[in-house]
């Protein structure tokens, strides 16, 4: 998934989740269940479990939804496969209990079918995407959904007006809109008189922020409104003057606020407000004297207030007497206080939750009167001690005191019998008091990044402990009592000088996550095999693949300084039947005689084992027939050969073999089916016949693409025929590959016809989706080949137009295309002046490339030759440092240098003959454009015939001995 899309998707979910957290019952229904992927859900149904939430992503066309009769919510990730999408929505309409639908997409080619109109019983619809495709069917369907209560919409940039069809959704109770910067809100929104929960969010956080003035007439008529949330806009105080007095929830997030006194007065005119959140606001000076007169206020958040859009000047300090409500139960003043607390907080005796984190507080007030407090958060301050009055907080359940300057914890903390969560990480603690073991309900303890040298010996008395985070300390051992933690599910010991684990670790019956990365372990206890719930086990060295390592602020303060040196792997681990990840990366001392027998004994088809960067140089050739693994990662080792068993057994589904000493063909495959093909090529006795499955067709297709790229045309043809024989649908990219085949086999008319199908299909898709063509133009390589084929057919103008479309219309960064265009201009209209301009453009682009690789350097020299500047070409080539050139690249460099000498009329005949003789003993690979442009352009050169003939002869010798690759 593209990184930007993830950012957008989770931003939208975060904004919507705020509304859920703040008591939107419609969103709570919408998000009531956790999504399950299709395969997992199918297995759950077969096991008799009830599946109520399902996620559909990359499911095949044949994947039926019929088994999911109990599903209430489905997430659909749209694809470009129109047939699949139509079938999916047809099946959605048949699900009897489906009420909530989330629609999203990963790219602009997504397809939303018309039959979405059949989903008339939905109560909630969420449409989250920034991609631009045809969404009209969704808007047309909304008014037909008579039961629709909840609507969440995130609009792409191409939608500039709110779809008018929403106007007819008269039963809406909750509406969340994330809109492009320039979209205005129509006044007809006020006609949605049933609305109780309303959210407006500007989709992109533009620092200027659009003024939300159009909200006034809308708010004035929404008499049923209970909750309003506004994100990423500019507000004047007057905009909220029409707020419904009966509004109970008001959230203003990441907005720019002008007329701040009026802003707060407007809030005070809604006396029914029970929950108020003001987060990340830019409030223009002068800062107001905040006085909130909200008699029913129970929940108040004021965090991160600034005077500027860059958030450099923080508003530090809240006036005394901020709140006049005696009913306040939740108070959050994070990142807004500086060093001083406002007076009166200690008198808010009804408080159940107090957050004062991310300030610069050096001390806390007397908390003794806050006897109802259940959660206290004072993380990221400058506290050196805690008040003894904390002992009076007998209802306290959660204590967050991480990132302070605490060097000890007072015993008074542990007088709270209800305490379940303690976060005390990133302090200066050297011990944890024995009084900790008094907490019989403690479920979560995070003491990471302190200076702990030992744990309380009776830590096992914390019988309810489920998660124990101890990263970045100085622990050399663990107490034996840890085995009494029968409910412990997560134990993190990263970056401790831990030399061994106690045998009792195997008694932690519920342990599912055990991380011991960057410790000092040389062995693991055999009792780990008793952990039948263990899913994740890491004994790796994380710094081994970061060179230089990228460190966070905490990692800088507590650097990684320990390294595991495992010498063996206990065979008892094969008894951990739930294990899905075993990470041993970066352990250079693993003894292969003890390692591989254990690995071979695993029978876990969902297990991934990471043995990357372990300095392994051999693998047993046999003994793999019964091994079952999902993924075996062996990258960055010293392997020179692979077991022949791997080409015969399907037990290892995926392999990672990058950065070894293997031939490239062995490092570029992963699936079992591809292994069959590679094994057959290597002469290994692989099982026959090969299966006629979709996976096998994909393997043939992937290997056919590799053969095309490396110039093995006969094998390409053979593999492509197998693809079409097994599964025609898997050959949907076959037209592209056949087009390239026709080009390389000089069948230019057929190449043009095939490539035109691919190119036209691309432009048809983007036209139907009502989106612009991508500037990167995914079909650019196909247009490149078609243009060359047209040129060879004599359609010079057609070829030039293809290239002009790429380099001018779509602004591709493609210097080699400009170089070819320069040649064609020169051959087609020598006097037009376009040729020189194209060559200059190509040279300019090459010069922009930083740390130029060899092929870029030689391409630049080639363009100098094409533009008949042999002096510059020779000077450029002669000045290159070829120390890091591969053998193939050195041959090409020598060829170009000789070409420059010929054009300069300085070539030595004996040098040319010697080079030609050298070529006859070699076979090397070159890109398809490496000498082709030079050859094509010779007829237009103003050079004596004898020198032209020398260039032709030299180029012919290159062509005979080289393998052309794409």
mmCIF file of N, CA and C in Angstrom, residues 164 231 267 616:
data_model
loop_
_atom_site.group_PDB
_atom_site.id
_atom_site.type_symbol
_atom_site.label_atom_id
_atom_site.label_comp_id
_atom_site.label_asym_id
_atom_site.label_seq_id
_atom_site.Cartn_x
_atom_site.Cartn_y
_atom_site.Cartn_z
ATOM 1 N N UNK A 164 -25.157 16.455 -4.307
ATOM 2 C CA UNK A 164 -26.500 16.923 -3.944
ATOM 3 C C UNK A 164 -27.377 15.795 -3.426
ATOM 4 N N UNK A 231 -12.310 20.146 12.297
ATOM 5 C CA UNK A 231 -10.872 19.888 12.197
ATOM 6 C C UNK A 231 -10.278 20.645 11.013
ATOM 7 N N UNK A 267 -18.951 29.602 23.025
ATOM 8 C CA UNK A 267 -19.013 28.296 23.690
ATOM 9 C C UNK A 267 -19.836 28.400 24.969
ATOM 10 N N UNK A 616 25.947 -17.426 7.525
ATOM 11 C CA UNK A 616 25.780 -18.835 7.160
ATOM 12 C C UNK A 616 26.392 -19.072 5.787
#
